[in-house]
XYZ file of C-alpha atoms in Angstrom:
514
model
C -12.481 24.185 -3.743
C -9.431 26.418 -4.012
C -5.971 24.935 -4.222
C -3.495 27.270 -2.503
C -0.402 28.450 -4.291
C 1.808 27.341 -1.417
C 2.301 24.386 0.859
C 2.227 24.135 4.646
C 3.276 21.601 7.268
C 2.135 23.075 10.589
C -0.359 25.588 11.939
C 2.197 28.388 12.319
C 3.662 27.677 8.910
C 0.182 27.482 7.439
C -0.607 30.973 8.683
C 2.662 32.263 7.256
C 2.027 30.587 3.902
C -1.499 31.983 3.676
C -0.148 35.460 4.339
C 2.494 34.988 1.635
C -0.149 33.747 -0.781
C -2.377 36.742 -0.149
C 0.602 39.073 -0.571
C 1.399 37.468 -3.925
C -2.193 37.771 -5.097
C -2.160 41.432 -4.108
C 1.120 41.955 -5.952
C -0.199 40.622 -9.264
C -3.484 42.563 -9.149
C -3.262 45.786 -11.144
C -5.575 48.567 -12.338
C -5.730 50.436 -15.633
C -3.882 53.483 -14.278
C -0.669 51.424 -13.988
C 2.000 52.090 -16.620
C 3.294 49.453 -18.993
C 6.754 49.761 -17.376
C 5.321 49.105 -13.898
C 3.276 46.187 -15.207
C 6.375 44.596 -16.748
C 8.264 45.052 -13.494
C 5.488 43.299 -11.564
C 5.501 40.452 -14.075
C 9.224 40.066 -13.543
C 8.998 40.148 -9.742
C 6.174 37.635 -9.417
C 7.592 35.088 -11.843
C 4.089 33.794 -12.580
C 3.873 35.108 -16.133
C 0.470 36.643 -15.518
C -1.163 39.715 -13.926
C -4.783 40.193 -12.883
C -6.487 43.382 -14.041
C -9.133 44.571 -11.567
C -11.409 47.603 -11.278
C -10.985 50.320 -8.659
C -13.454 48.372 -6.474
C -11.458 45.135 -6.801
C -13.715 43.323 -9.265
C -11.800 41.127 -11.698
C -11.669 42.256 -15.371
C -9.160 40.087 -17.229
C -5.714 38.513 -17.184
C -2.651 40.308 -18.570
C 0.443 38.555 -19.937
C 3.733 39.841 -21.327
C 2.302 39.170 -24.789
C -0.613 41.500 -24.041
C 1.837 44.224 -22.996
C 3.989 43.761 -26.110
C 0.930 44.036 -28.347
C -0.110 47.194 -26.499
C 3.277 48.782 -27.164
C 3.170 47.777 -30.839
C -0.107 49.710 -31.139
C 1.699 53.072 -30.640
C 1.944 52.883 -26.830
C 5.225 53.111 -24.920
C 6.549 52.175 -21.475
C 5.060 55.280 -19.876
C 1.597 54.628 -21.294
C -1.069 53.332 -18.912
C -3.155 50.250 -19.353
C -6.241 52.337 -20.065
C -5.971 51.360 -23.751
C -5.838 47.642 -22.962
C -8.802 45.934 -24.577
C -11.473 43.912 -22.847
C -11.984 40.161 -23.102
C -14.238 37.485 -21.689
C -11.999 35.854 -19.065
C -12.093 32.219 -17.997
C -12.759 32.081 -14.251
C -14.074 29.757 -11.566
C -16.144 30.396 -8.473
C -14.980 29.340 -5.003
C -16.217 25.859 -4.107
C -17.767 25.179 -7.503
C -15.139 22.970 -9.169
C -12.836 20.006 -8.805
C -9.179 19.835 -9.719
C -9.974 17.741 -12.813
C -12.610 20.229 -13.959
C -10.120 23.075 -13.599
C -7.542 21.179 -15.662
C -10.135 20.376 -18.336
C -11.053 24.053 -18.563
C -7.400 25.006 -18.959
C -6.958 22.469 -21.756
C -10.135 23.608 -23.487
C -8.927 27.231 -23.613
C -5.177 26.503 -23.981
C -4.321 28.461 -20.831
C -2.210 27.730 -17.765
C -3.881 29.928 -15.118
C -7.459 30.435 -13.933
C -8.487 33.091 -11.382
C -10.868 31.946 -8.652
C -13.503 34.546 -7.723
C -15.761 34.998 -4.737
C -19.447 35.997 -4.993
C -18.484 39.678 -5.302
C -16.228 38.948 -8.280
C -12.967 39.556 -6.400
C -9.949 37.277 -6.892
C -9.304 34.948 -3.960
C -6.953 32.457 -5.619
C -5.095 31.705 -8.832
C -4.981 28.132 -10.093
C -1.821 27.107 -11.946
C -1.607 24.133 -14.279
C 1.883 23.225 -13.079
C 0.508 22.698 -9.569
C -2.744 20.985 -10.480
C -1.109 18.724 -13.072
C 1.922 17.772 -10.975
C 2.405 14.028 -10.747
C 2.283 12.685 -7.206
C 4.597 9.692 -6.905
C 4.377 6.773 -4.509
C 7.653 7.133 -2.612
C 10.388 9.442 -3.845
C 13.942 9.908 -2.536
C 14.243 12.616 0.110
C 17.737 14.067 0.003
C 18.885 16.563 2.639
C 22.047 18.517 3.398
C 24.237 15.990 5.232
C 24.796 13.727 2.216
C 26.750 16.370 0.298
C 29.392 16.594 3.029
C 30.264 12.907 2.795
C 30.049 12.683 -1.007
C 32.295 15.720 -1.437
C 34.782 14.086 0.925
C 34.806 10.991 -1.294
C 35.570 13.120 -4.356
C 38.118 15.233 -2.492
C 40.041 12.143 -1.418
C 39.495 10.436 -4.813
C 38.034 7.451 -2.977
C 35.062 6.699 -5.205
C 35.512 3.006 -5.961
C 33.857 0.176 -4.011
C 34.959 0.066 -0.383
C 36.537 2.935 1.518
C 36.219 4.811 4.820
C 32.584 5.769 4.281
C 31.670 2.114 3.714
C 33.351 1.167 6.987
C 31.670 4.034 8.842
C 28.255 3.335 7.326
C 28.481 -0.287 8.450
C 29.352 0.744 12.023
C 26.662 3.413 12.185
C 23.906 1.237 10.720
C 24.781 -1.662 13.041
C 24.587 0.700 16.002
C 21.260 2.103 14.779
C 19.617 -1.322 14.522
C 21.223 -2.852 17.591
C 23.461 -5.477 16.006
C 27.181 -6.019 16.420
C 28.241 -6.251 12.778
C 27.138 -5.196 9.287
C 28.265 -5.581 5.675
C 27.299 -2.909 3.120
C 26.349 -4.411 -0.235
C 24.892 -3.405 -3.593
C 21.230 -4.191 -2.831
C 18.850 -5.801 -0.404
C 18.549 -8.697 -2.845
C 22.308 -9.215 -2.665
C 22.086 -9.248 1.129
C 19.425 -11.991 1.065
C 21.451 -13.983 -1.453
C 24.540 -13.762 0.759
C 22.512 -14.796 3.811
C 21.333 -17.959 2.049
C 24.849 -18.717 0.832
C 26.180 -18.280 4.381
C 23.569 -20.783 5.611
C 24.766 -23.284 2.961
C 21.441 -23.323 1.140
C 21.863 -25.294 -2.072
C 20.241 -27.659 -4.567
C 17.535 -29.809 -3.030
C 17.128 -27.648 0.057
C 13.877 -26.006 1.112
C 13.550 -22.391 2.232
C 10.322 -21.166 3.825
C 9.488 -17.606 2.816
C 6.755 -15.028 3.451
C 4.222 -15.213 0.630
C 3.220 -11.544 0.677
C 6.381 -9.774 -0.457
C 8.273 -8.387 -3.425
C 9.836 -11.031 -5.645
C 13.342 -9.941 -4.567
C 12.822 -11.830 -1.304
C 12.181 -15.120 -3.087
C 14.502 -14.894 -6.098
C 17.718 -15.638 -4.142
C 16.220 -19.005 -3.157
C 16.185 -19.844 -6.872
C 19.717 -18.420 -7.295
C 20.834 -21.192 -4.913
C 18.794 -23.826 -6.813
C 16.707 -24.410 -3.687
C 12.950 -24.916 -3.365
C 10.805 -22.052 -2.020
C 7.805 -22.856 0.180
C 5.537 -19.869 0.773
C 3.895 -19.077 4.091
C 0.745 -16.959 4.256
C 0.169 -13.744 6.211
C -1.831 -13.337 9.392
C -4.450 -10.553 9.523
C -3.191 -8.461 12.459
C 0.136 -7.411 10.893
C -0.105 -8.723 7.294
C 3.155 -10.595 7.948
C 4.038 -14.265 8.276
C 1.380 -16.355 10.014
C 2.700 -18.443 12.921
C -0.230 -20.816 12.380
C 0.760 -21.432 8.765
C 4.452 -21.731 9.635
C 3.711 -24.335 12.307
C 1.714 -26.509 9.884
C 4.476 -26.217 7.276
C 7.143 -27.264 9.803
C 5.081 -30.226 11.025
C 4.705 -31.430 7.434
C 8.375 -30.861 6.652
C 9.475 -32.864 9.694
C 7.114 -35.677 8.779
C 8.613 -35.733 5.273
C 12.165 -35.685 6.668
C 13.014 -32.427 4.877
C 13.087 -29.492 7.257
C 13.897 -26.147 5.625
C 17.448 -24.843 5.644
C 16.155 -21.336 6.537
C 13.007 -19.288 7.106
C 12.834 -15.798 5.569
C 10.374 -13.539 7.400
C 9.434 -10.239 5.720
C 8.546 -7.100 7.698
C 6.007 -5.711 5.267
C 5.387 -2.027 4.517
C 7.442 -0.898 7.489
C 5.908 -3.156 10.130
C 7.557 -6.033 11.952
C 6.109 -9.506 11.919
C 5.057 -10.994 15.262
C 8.558 -12.310 15.863
C 8.284 -14.120 19.216
C 6.062 -17.008 18.054
C 7.965 -17.228 14.749
C 11.314 -17.391 16.560
C 9.951 -19.924 19.041
C 8.927 -22.204 16.174
C 12.237 -21.821 14.329
C 14.237 -22.440 17.508
C 12.157 -25.491 18.371
C 13.028 -27.037 14.995
C 16.603 -25.699 14.873
C 15.970 -23.553 11.786
C 17.808 -20.202 11.328
C 15.554 -17.197 10.705
C 16.540 -14.459 8.238
C 14.704 -11.181 8.812
C 13.940 -9.289 5.591
C 13.679 -5.744 6.958
C 14.108 -4.094 3.547
C 10.990 -1.989 4.158
C 11.201 -1.582 7.936
C 14.351 0.342 8.894
C 13.423 2.462 11.915
C 10.536 0.203 12.945
C 10.508 -1.812 16.176
C 9.197 -5.081 17.513
C 8.431 -4.479 21.179
C 11.648 -2.809 22.370
C 13.947 -4.166 19.650
C 14.746 -2.609 16.258
C 13.357 -4.358 13.218
C 15.989 -6.472 11.492
C 17.878 -7.361 14.679
C 15.969 -10.412 15.885
C 16.926 -13.170 13.444
C 20.218 -14.971 12.793
C 20.740 -12.321 10.106
C 18.810 -9.249 9.013
C 18.780 -7.401 5.719
C 17.992 -3.820 4.758
C 17.464 -2.095 1.416
C 18.431 1.451 0.457
C 16.735 1.468 -2.930
C 15.515 4.846 -4.199
C 11.993 4.342 -2.863
C 12.969 3.226 0.648
C 12.755 5.273 3.823
C 16.424 6.226 3.416
C 18.321 5.661 0.187
C 21.811 5.289 -1.226
C 20.320 5.251 -4.748
C 20.904 1.513 -4.747
C 22.306 -0.526 -1.893
C 21.658 -2.842 1.003
C 23.067 -4.105 4.290
C 23.445 -7.512 5.904
C 23.557 -7.409 9.715
C 24.207 -10.005 12.403
C 25.616 -10.460 15.897
C 27.782 -13.255 14.482
C 31.047 -11.665 13.390
C 32.154 -14.732 11.446
C 29.072 -14.539 9.216
C 29.646 -10.891 8.356
C 33.349 -11.437 7.672
C 32.424 -14.277 5.330
C 29.777 -12.094 3.661
C 32.357 -9.378 2.915
C 34.676 -12.010 1.443
C 31.984 -13.457 -0.826
C 30.799 -9.981 -1.839
C 34.260 -9.034 -3.162
C 34.478 -11.910 -5.692
C 35.742 -14.283 -2.962
C 39.292 -13.126 -3.540
C 41.778 -14.813 -1.224
C 44.120 -12.520 0.791
C 47.204 -13.085 -1.350
C 49.151 -10.813 -3.716
C 47.801 -12.418 -6.889
C 44.160 -13.066 -7.701
C 43.395 -16.383 -6.038
C 39.859 -17.852 -5.870
C 38.764 -21.093 -4.266
C 35.009 -20.556 -4.354
C 32.395 -18.607 -6.284
C 32.035 -14.988 -5.219
C 30.032 -11.952 -6.259
C 30.517 -8.299 -7.088
C 28.186 -7.174 -4.295
C 30.063 -4.514 -2.331
C 28.833 -0.924 -1.941
C 30.803 2.051 -3.296
C 32.378 4.667 -1.027
C 30.248 7.391 -2.663
C 26.946 5.616 -2.064
C 27.958 4.809 1.489
C 28.538 8.542 1.989
C 24.977 9.197 0.839
C 23.780 6.528 3.256
C 25.625 8.088 6.188
C 23.947 11.424 5.505
C 20.549 9.766 5.170
C 20.989 7.791 8.371
C 21.404 11.023 10.329
C 17.797 11.982 9.560
C 16.207 8.515 9.822
C 14.044 9.499 12.797
C 12.804 12.586 10.942
C 11.932 10.448 7.910
C 10.035 7.943 10.049
C 8.159 10.723 11.850
C 7.240 12.319 8.513
C 5.872 9.079 7.046
C 3.884 8.357 10.174
C 2.365 11.855 9.914
C 1.415 11.154 6.295
C -0.355 7.966 7.364
C -2.230 9.666 10.197
C -3.300 12.520 7.909
C -4.759 10.039 5.422
C -6.554 8.222 8.221
C -8.006 11.468 9.560
C -8.852 12.896 6.137
C -10.628 9.735 4.983
C -12.250 8.631 8.244
C -15.678 9.423 6.788
C -15.251 6.559 4.279
C -16.357 3.389 6.068
C -15.099 1.203 3.216
C -11.438 2.121 3.810
C -9.726 0.062 6.512
C -6.108 0.853 7.343
C -3.227 -1.537 7.965
C -3.327 -2.306 11.670
C -0.457 -1.479 14.035
C -0.542 -4.138 16.790
C 0.374 -3.188 20.341
C 3.798 -4.817 19.983
C 4.603 -2.896 16.815
C 6.038 0.512 15.992
C 5.779 0.853 12.197
C 7.827 3.273 10.129
C 4.777 3.466 7.792
C 7.065 3.174 4.771
C 3.903 3.110 2.682
C 0.416 4.147 3.769
C -1.577 1.002 3.106
C -5.126 -0.185 3.632
C -7.901 -2.291 2.187
C -11.329 -1.711 0.665
C -14.145 -3.399 2.582
C -16.512 -4.341 -0.223
C -19.367 -4.796 2.259
C -19.523 -0.990 2.514
C -19.051 0.060 -1.113
C -19.403 -0.878 -4.750
C -16.022 0.702 -5.527
C -13.419 -1.979 -6.111
C -9.633 -1.809 -6.197
C -9.474 -1.547 -9.996
C -11.753 1.500 -9.974
C -9.717 3.094 -7.197
C -6.419 2.600 -9.033
C -7.928 3.943 -12.265
C -9.332 7.090 -10.637
C -6.023 7.887 -8.954
C -4.058 7.240 -12.153
C -6.362 9.569 -14.108
C -5.680 12.244 -11.490
C -1.910 11.811 -12.082
C -1.452 10.142 -8.689
C 0.723 7.050 -8.440
C -0.831 4.325 -6.285
C -0.467 0.564 -6.308
C -2.130 -2.612 -5.111
C -0.263 -4.404 -2.349
C 2.338 -6.939 -3.447
C 1.001 -9.821 -5.517
C 1.654 -12.891 -3.327
C 4.336 -15.284 -4.477
C 1.969 -18.255 -4.706
C -0.020 -16.316 -7.327
C 3.027 -15.438 -9.420
C 3.464 -17.478 -12.625
C 7.150 -17.853 -11.722
C 6.196 -19.871 -8.648
C 3.089 -21.643 -9.951
C 4.376 -25.045 -8.796
C 5.616 -23.959 -5.365
C 4.006 -25.227 -2.162
C 1.953 -22.761 -0.155
C 0.543 -22.819 3.373
C -2.415 -20.534 4.028
C -3.143 -18.886 7.384
C -5.903 -21.392 7.993
C -7.165 -24.106 5.641
C -9.144 -22.423 2.856
C -8.351 -18.931 4.253
C -5.636 -17.133 2.285
C -4.992 -13.754 3.926
C -2.350 -12.713 1.372
C -4.676 -13.392 -1.565
C -7.442 -11.354 0.059
C -5.044 -8.478 0.727
C -3.964 -8.502 -2.909
C -7.584 -8.334 -4.060
C -8.481 -5.400 -1.794
C -5.247 -3.758 -0.619
C -3.785 -0.450 -1.785
C -0.704 1.703 -1.249
C -1.007 5.507 -1.376
C 1.716 8.126 -1.993
C 3.744 8.141 1.201
C 7.066 9.942 0.739
C 8.528 11.841 3.674
C 8.722 14.890 1.372
C 5.034 14.644 0.382
C 3.400 18.035 0.897
C 0.044 18.605 2.551
C -1.214 20.096 -0.716
C -0.313 16.867 -2.529
C -1.877 14.770 0.189
C -5.047 16.851 0.040
C -5.275 16.023 -3.666
C -5.191 12.309 -2.868
C -7.802 12.734 -0.134
C -10.062 14.793 -2.408
C -9.891 12.272 -5.267
C -10.755 9.366 -2.966
C -13.511 11.323 -1.225
C -15.091 12.088 -4.598
C -14.767 8.468 -5.740
C -16.336 6.855 -2.682
C -19.109 9.473 -2.490
C -20.098 8.733 -6.088
C -18.939 12.019 -7.625
């Protein structure tokens, strides 16, 4: 198949890009009656470093580089000479529909070249493959920076307000709180810091238990250890991949019977999708346990009519470089309880008392966000809806492009959920294929495509080998099954259709046995 020289994102843009591509191909095709001067000018205009020599009927002869033109001039030709004296060679070409991307790259490596013309049955050029496009690494989730961020960052430099705290921090807190439907917010250095502060605010300490979603990144669980508390991990349920109300109920019944109810429950909204919050909140309220909502991956998602991160006693967000919006590194703690957020800001600035000298009566942390990074966050927040829409389009394009593969089953979006599709995730149904997750990851890696298994559950991590764990049902661990079969594909909001087509093609070849 041919890989176009340009990218497209809609039907009208696709038509425009195809026209531009054809115009470029026409521009770099030359005949032997062209002068050396004109050939050099075309090389300069195209910027590709290569021209395509064709006959008067349009049949491809050979490629021409600036080196070829220099050698022609050194053999007693000048700028006004034509290319009639240019020698012949046996060019490396491919036929339309007769190759894969990997085969094209192998051919380039074999001949130490960076371009291969693609010919139709008549021998005319219909495309030009470039190594830099075929060999480009496709990453899982890259930052997507726009135009608004510069305005706020330049203001921070102009006012020389670049240290932690400042007007952009204050504004970012107000704007984020408004976006997620909470009354108050504290901007901090990371999502991990926000979780740590939440546990500190709930007086979690040595000997306390904290119930935590099992299927998550370790940053959710580590702050429990920071506070010298005991983590207890709660399995996922299959409809959303998030915390199982069935497992949570069994864990709470046991904890009450033992006389040691948890000090908090941390519920993770995984891969951009909210947990089924109503039954989880009902259970926590019935036992008088505060719920902390880890919405690090779910900014812009909703549970029923409410924004993700706004339903618990506190919510946390992450703005790490791979998140749906980024401040390079940063996080936010949100709550409707003003006293909690005021206390969080105090603890996050080394717990310095409001006196002229440096007075400290309790342990604090250096957790506050800088004015520069908050400026980046304000610019990113302006395009949050666009970023969510883009990631949802990526997910739907994967689902459409791979619908012929029965073995691929996508992460469900329950009726009560609106997911931001932070990552496009699914599982391999081994009843329909002999391809396992290891083979899938290996094939994508060999094609220079970054993909990952879903998070390794906390109960399977060596760090937490001795921690208690409650499965969805007895002898049915949903999180373990998801880890064995689940995958995450490249999902950035700036992922091009050309890049996505590469992912689709590689997986189509793998599952069809090619």
